[in-house]
Amino acid sequence: MNNFFSVAGKVAVVTGGSSGIGAMIARGFVENGVKTYITARKLEQLQQCAAELSLLGECIAVQSDLSTMAGVDAFADDMLKREPEIDILINNAGATWGASVEEFPEAGWDKVMDLNVKSIFFLSKRLLPALRLAGNADEPSRVVNIASVNGITHPRMDNYSYSASKAAVIQMTRHMAADLRPTHVNINGIAPGFFPSKMTKHIMDHEQDIANGLPARKTGEMADIAGTAIYLCSRASNYVCGHTVVLDGGQVANAG
């Protein structure tokens, strides 16, 4: 039973890794001995985050724009040149859009779907050779897709493309896991509730009210998301396949 939760010595890629949940997961990995690549679109913020995390371990910044197929391909080509074997892929990069049904634009639909769903599928596809090389029957490589409780229950917000995209991520996680687990690539997901991030900054003024409405009486912290990601990427979760862990302080359970 020793080292069941160890991820030391592994190589990880975290998309959207310069802020919010991505940065929380990246820090957890770096502090636990994972060589961690973080990628995001904004170079200055990305480099700043990598510099801070490099004080704790090994973190490398690689700029990308995963909202287009050209960007996905360019990033995948770069990673495959850098790392022939990749143990962990965290598909976290995402976007949201808010508007009423009557006003919701096609651009807001396509932007969110392209980044939140399409990029996950095609980046995972492109990195499969490196993931398969890293995995074996006793210790498969890992893909963790970041979904959301908004893909499970009514969001109570006008974020239609976001909630639809996250529901798609949950189903895609099941589908891909069943097909790829025999090739030593294990896929699971995490559906976070309220965590401080750029996507929730518009309601941060109400954080305490949100916390008071949760059974846990608190919003998510770095240890919560990083710990769950580490579990899903360690030997302890070898037999967990195709599931999405709801990490929400009881929000979904309390939804009725």
Short mmCIF file of C-alpha atoms in Angstrom, two decimals:
data_model
loop_
_atom_site.label_atom_id
_atom_site.label_comp_id
_atom_site.label_asym_id
_atom_site.label_seq_id
_atom_site.Cartn_x
_atom_site.Cartn_y
_atom_site.Cartn_z
CA MET A 1 0.00 0.00 0.00
CA ASN A 2 3.03 2.31 -0.10
CA ASN A 3 3.13 5.26 -2.53
CA PHE A 4 -0.38 4.64 -3.87
CA PHE A 5 -0.91 8.39 -4.19
CA SER A 6 2.55 9.28 -5.50
CA VAL A 7 2.91 11.11 -8.82
CA ALA A 8 6.62 11.89 -8.39
CA GLY A 9 8.72 11.54 -11.52
CA LYS A 10 5.80 11.84 -13.93
CA VAL A 11 5.46 14.30 -16.83
CA ALA A 12 2.25 16.34 -16.99
CA VAL A 13 0.66 18.83 -19.36
CA VAL A 14 -1.92 21.25 -17.91
CA THR A 15 -3.89 23.38 -20.36
CA GLY A 16 -5.18 26.67 -19.08
CA GLY A 17 -2.49 26.25 -16.47
CA SER A 18 -1.65 29.87 -15.73
CA SER A 19 -4.66 30.78 -13.59
CA GLY A 20 -7.60 29.46 -11.60
CA ILE A 21 -8.15 25.73 -11.38
CA GLY A 22 -5.39 24.98 -13.90
CA ALA A 23 -2.80 26.83 -11.82
CA MET A 24 -4.02 25.10 -8.65
CA ILE A 25 -3.57 21.67 -10.25
CA ALA A 26 -0.20 22.63 -11.70
CA ARG A 27 1.05 23.76 -8.30
CA GLY A 28 -0.09 20.51 -6.72
CA PHE A 29 1.80 18.55 -9.34
CA VAL A 30 4.98 20.62 -9.11
CA GLU A 31 5.05 20.40 -5.32
CA ASN A 32 4.72 16.61 -5.59
CA GLY A 33 7.61 16.06 -7.98
CA VAL A 34 5.89 16.18 -11.37
CA LYS A 35 7.65 17.79 -14.33
CA THR A 36 4.78 20.07 -15.33
CA TYR A 37 4.16 21.91 -18.58
CA ILE A 38 1.57 24.67 -18.41
CA THR A 39 0.05 26.29 -21.45
CA ALA A 40 -2.22 29.27 -22.02
CA ARG A 41 -2.80 32.03 -24.55
CA LYS A 42 -1.56 35.05 -22.58
CA LEU A 43 2.24 34.84 -22.55
CA GLU A 44 3.05 37.27 -19.73
CA GLN A 45 0.66 35.66 -17.25
CA LEU A 46 1.83 32.21 -18.33
CA GLN A 47 5.51 33.03 -17.82
CA GLN A 48 4.82 34.67 -14.46
CA CYS A 49 2.97 31.59 -13.22
CA ALA A 50 5.73 29.27 -14.46
CA ALA A 51 8.37 31.39 -12.74
CA GLU A 52 6.49 31.22 -9.44
CA LEU A 53 5.95 27.47 -9.68
CA SER A 54 9.57 26.89 -10.69
CA LEU A 55 10.55 27.98 -7.19
CA LEU A 56 8.79 24.84 -5.96
CA GLY A 57 9.87 22.34 -8.60
CA GLU A 58 10.00 21.91 -12.38
CA CYS A 59 7.47 23.95 -14.38
CA ILE A 60 7.78 24.90 -18.05
CA ALA A 61 5.64 27.45 -19.89
CA VAL A 62 4.58 26.79 -23.48
CA GLN A 63 2.30 29.37 -25.06
CA SER A 64 -0.61 28.14 -27.17
CA ASP A 65 -4.04 29.04 -28.50
CA LEU A 66 -6.15 25.90 -28.29
CA SER A 67 -9.29 27.58 -29.61
CA THR A 68 -8.34 26.65 -33.19
CA MET A 69 -7.26 23.39 -34.80
CA ALA A 70 -4.09 25.10 -36.02
CA GLY A 71 -3.30 26.04 -32.42
CA VAL A 72 -4.02 22.53 -31.15
CA ASP A 73 -1.78 21.01 -33.81
CA ALA A 74 1.05 23.48 -33.19
CA PHE A 75 1.00 22.84 -29.45
CA ALA A 76 0.79 19.06 -29.89
CA ASP A 77 3.71 19.08 -32.33
CA ASP A 78 5.78 21.09 -29.86
CA MET A 79 4.96 18.79 -26.94
CA LEU A 80 5.69 15.61 -28.88
CA LYS A 81 9.12 17.00 -29.79
CA ARG A 82 9.81 17.89 -26.16
CA GLU A 83 8.40 14.76 -24.51
CA PRO A 84 8.07 11.40 -26.31
CA GLU A 85 6.27 10.07 -23.23
CA ILE A 86 3.58 12.02 -21.38
CA ASP A 87 2.11 10.52 -18.21
CA ILE A 88 -0.64 13.05 -17.53
CA LEU A 89 -2.81 15.38 -19.62
CA ILE A 90 -5.11 17.79 -17.78
CA ASN A 91 -7.63 19.26 -20.22
CA ASN A 92 -8.58 22.39 -18.30
CA ALA A 93 -8.54 25.26 -20.82
CA GLY A 94 -12.00 26.70 -21.21
CA ALA A 95 -14.19 29.70 -21.92
CA THR A 96 -17.68 30.86 -21.07
CA TRP A 97 -20.27 33.26 -22.49
CA GLY A 98 -23.37 34.80 -20.97
CA ALA A 99 -26.50 36.07 -22.72
CA SER A 100 -30.21 35.46 -22.68
CA VAL A 101 -31.72 32.88 -25.03
CA GLU A 102 -33.09 35.68 -27.18
CA GLU A 103 -29.74 37.47 -27.42
CA PHE A 104 -27.29 34.53 -27.43
CA PRO A 105 -24.96 34.89 -30.46
CA GLU A 106 -23.57 32.15 -32.66
CA ALA A 107 -20.08 33.45 -31.92
CA GLY A 108 -20.62 32.86 -28.21
CA TRP A 109 -21.76 29.32 -28.91
CA ASP A 110 -18.91 28.42 -31.25
CA LYS A 111 -16.15 30.00 -29.14
CA VAL A 112 -17.12 27.99 -26.07
CA MET A 113 -17.74 24.70 -27.87
CA ASP A 114 -14.49 24.93 -29.83
CA LEU A 115 -12.34 25.40 -26.73
CA ASN A 116 -14.30 23.44 -24.13
CA VAL A 117 -15.11 20.36 -26.21
CA LYS A 118 -13.39 20.25 -29.59
CA SER A 119 -9.92 21.11 -28.28
CA ILE A 120 -10.14 18.43 -25.58
CA PHE A 121 -10.92 15.72 -28.11
CA PHE A 122 -8.33 16.70 -30.68
CA LEU A 123 -5.50 17.52 -28.26
CA SER A 124 -6.05 14.17 -26.54
CA LYS A 125 -6.05 12.49 -29.95
CA ARG A 126 -2.80 14.16 -31.00
CA LEU A 127 -1.02 13.32 -27.73
CA LEU A 128 -2.15 9.68 -27.69
CA PRO A 129 1.19 8.34 -29.00
CA ALA A 130 3.05 9.90 -26.04
CA LEU A 131 0.35 8.88 -23.57
CA ARG A 132 0.39 5.27 -24.80
CA LEU A 133 4.18 5.10 -24.57
CA ALA A 134 4.04 6.31 -20.97
CA GLY A 135 1.33 3.88 -19.85
CA ASN A 136 1.31 0.15 -19.22
CA ALA A 137 -1.06 -2.47 -17.83
CA ASP A 138 -0.01 -1.82 -14.22
CA GLU A 139 0.17 1.98 -14.44
CA PRO A 140 -1.80 3.57 -17.30
CA SER A 141 -1.19 7.13 -18.34
CA ARG A 142 -3.89 9.61 -17.37
CA VAL A 143 -6.17 12.12 -19.03
CA VAL A 144 -8.33 14.25 -16.72
CA ASN A 145 -11.00 16.42 -18.33
CA ILE A 146 -12.26 19.39 -16.33
CA ALA A 147 -16.04 19.56 -16.60
CA SER A 148 -18.38 21.51 -14.27
CA VAL A 149 -21.42 21.07 -12.07
CA ASN A 150 -23.06 23.34 -14.65
CA GLY A 151 -23.07 20.31 -16.94
CA ILE A 152 -25.08 18.33 -14.36
CA THR A 153 -27.62 20.70 -12.81
CA HIS A 154 -29.29 23.96 -13.83
CA PRO A 155 -26.60 26.69 -13.58
CA ARG A 156 -29.07 29.48 -12.68
CA MET A 157 -27.10 31.62 -15.15
CA ASP A 158 -27.46 32.46 -18.85
CA ASN A 159 -24.37 30.44 -19.81
CA TYR A 160 -26.04 28.10 -22.30
CA SER A 161 -23.06 27.12 -24.41
CA TYR A 162 -20.94 26.60 -21.28
CA SER A 163 -23.38 24.24 -19.56
CA ALA A 164 -23.94 22.34 -22.81
CA SER A 165 -20.19 22.06 -23.38
CA LYS A 166 -19.56 20.69 -19.89
CA ALA A 167 -22.32 18.11 -20.26
CA ALA A 168 -20.60 17.10 -23.49
CA VAL A 169 -17.26 16.79 -21.66
CA ILE A 170 -18.78 14.38 -19.14
CA GLN A 171 -20.18 12.12 -21.87
CA MET A 172 -17.00 12.39 -23.96
CA THR A 173 -15.00 11.32 -20.89
CA ARG A 174 -17.11 8.16 -20.56
CA HIS A 175 -16.95 7.39 -24.27
CA MET A 176 -13.21 7.91 -24.73
CA ALA A 177 -12.35 6.10 -21.49
CA ALA A 178 -14.17 2.94 -22.56
CA ASP A 179 -12.39 2.93 -25.92
CA LEU A 180 -8.89 3.92 -24.79
CA ARG A 181 -8.44 2.17 -21.44
CA PRO A 182 -7.44 -1.09 -23.17
CA THR A 183 -4.50 0.83 -24.72
CA HIS A 184 -3.24 1.83 -21.25
CA VAL A 185 -4.68 5.37 -21.27
CA ASN A 186 -7.08 5.97 -18.39
CA ILE A 187 -9.53 8.88 -18.67
CA ASN A 188 -11.62 10.47 -15.96
CA GLY A 189 -13.04 13.90 -15.23
CA ILE A 190 -13.61 16.43 -12.48
CA ALA A 191 -16.75 18.57 -12.23
CA PRO A 192 -15.85 21.47 -9.93
CA GLY A 193 -18.41 23.61 -8.19
CA PHE A 194 -17.47 27.12 -7.07
CA PHE A 195 -13.71 27.78 -7.08
CA PRO A 196 -12.16 31.27 -7.32
CA SER A 197 -11.12 31.76 -10.96
CA LYS A 198 -11.42 34.16 -13.86
CA MET A 199 -14.73 32.50 -14.78
CA THR A 200 -16.23 33.18 -11.35
CA LYS A 201 -14.78 36.63 -10.70
CA HIS A 202 -18.10 38.28 -11.61
CA ILE A 203 -19.71 36.66 -8.55
CA MET A 204 -16.77 36.82 -6.14
CA ASP A 205 -18.50 39.61 -4.22
CA HIS A 206 -21.08 37.00 -3.21
CA GLU A 207 -18.60 34.26 -2.27
CA GLN A 208 -19.70 34.07 1.37
CA ASP A 209 -23.37 33.88 0.39
CA ILE A 210 -22.53 31.04 -2.00
CA ALA A 211 -20.55 29.26 0.71
CA ASN A 212 -23.40 29.59 3.19
CA GLY A 213 -25.68 27.84 0.73
CA LEU A 214 -23.42 24.78 0.40
CA PRO A 215 -23.50 21.79 2.76
CA ALA A 216 -19.72 22.17 3.19
CA ARG A 217 -20.20 25.86 4.11
CA LYS A 218 -17.10 26.75 2.08
CA THR A 219 -16.04 27.27 -1.51
CA GLY A 220 -13.30 25.24 -3.19
CA GLU A 221 -9.62 25.66 -2.36
CA MET A 222 -6.39 24.63 -4.03
CA ALA A 223 -5.99 21.51 -1.86
CA ASP A 224 -9.43 20.30 -2.96
CA ILE A 225 -8.85 20.43 -6.71
CA ALA A 226 -5.14 19.56 -6.62
CA GLY A 227 -5.75 16.61 -4.30
CA THR A 228 -8.48 15.22 -6.54
CA ALA A 229 -6.31 15.59 -9.63
CA ILE A 230 -3.40 13.87 -7.89
CA TYR A 231 -5.67 10.98 -6.85
CA LEU A 232 -6.94 10.55 -10.42
CA CYS A 233 -3.37 10.56 -11.74
CA SER A 234 -1.91 8.16 -9.16
CA ARG A 235 -1.91 4.39 -8.78
CA ALA A 236 -4.73 4.73 -6.25
CA SER A 237 -7.21 5.37 -9.08
CA ASN A 238 -6.03 2.70 -11.56
CA TYR A 239 -9.47 1.02 -11.51
CA VAL A 240 -11.47 4.25 -11.82
CA CYS A 241 -12.36 4.60 -15.49
CA GLY A 242 -14.67 6.99 -17.31
CA HIS A 243 -16.08 8.70 -14.24
CA THR A 244 -16.39 12.38 -13.44
CA VAL A 245 -15.76 13.26 -9.79
CA VAL A 246 -18.16 15.94 -8.59
CA LEU A 247 -16.11 18.33 -6.46
CA ASP A 248 -18.57 20.89 -5.21
CA GLY A 249 -19.00 20.92 -1.43
CA GLY A 250 -22.40 19.27 -1.84
CA GLN A 251 -23.88 21.67 -4.41
CA VAL A 252 -25.29 18.97 -6.69
CA ALA A 253 -26.47 16.84 -3.77
CA ASN A 254 -28.26 19.88 -2.39
CA ALA A 255 -29.91 20.76 -5.70
CA GLY A 256 -32.88 18.47 -5.02
#
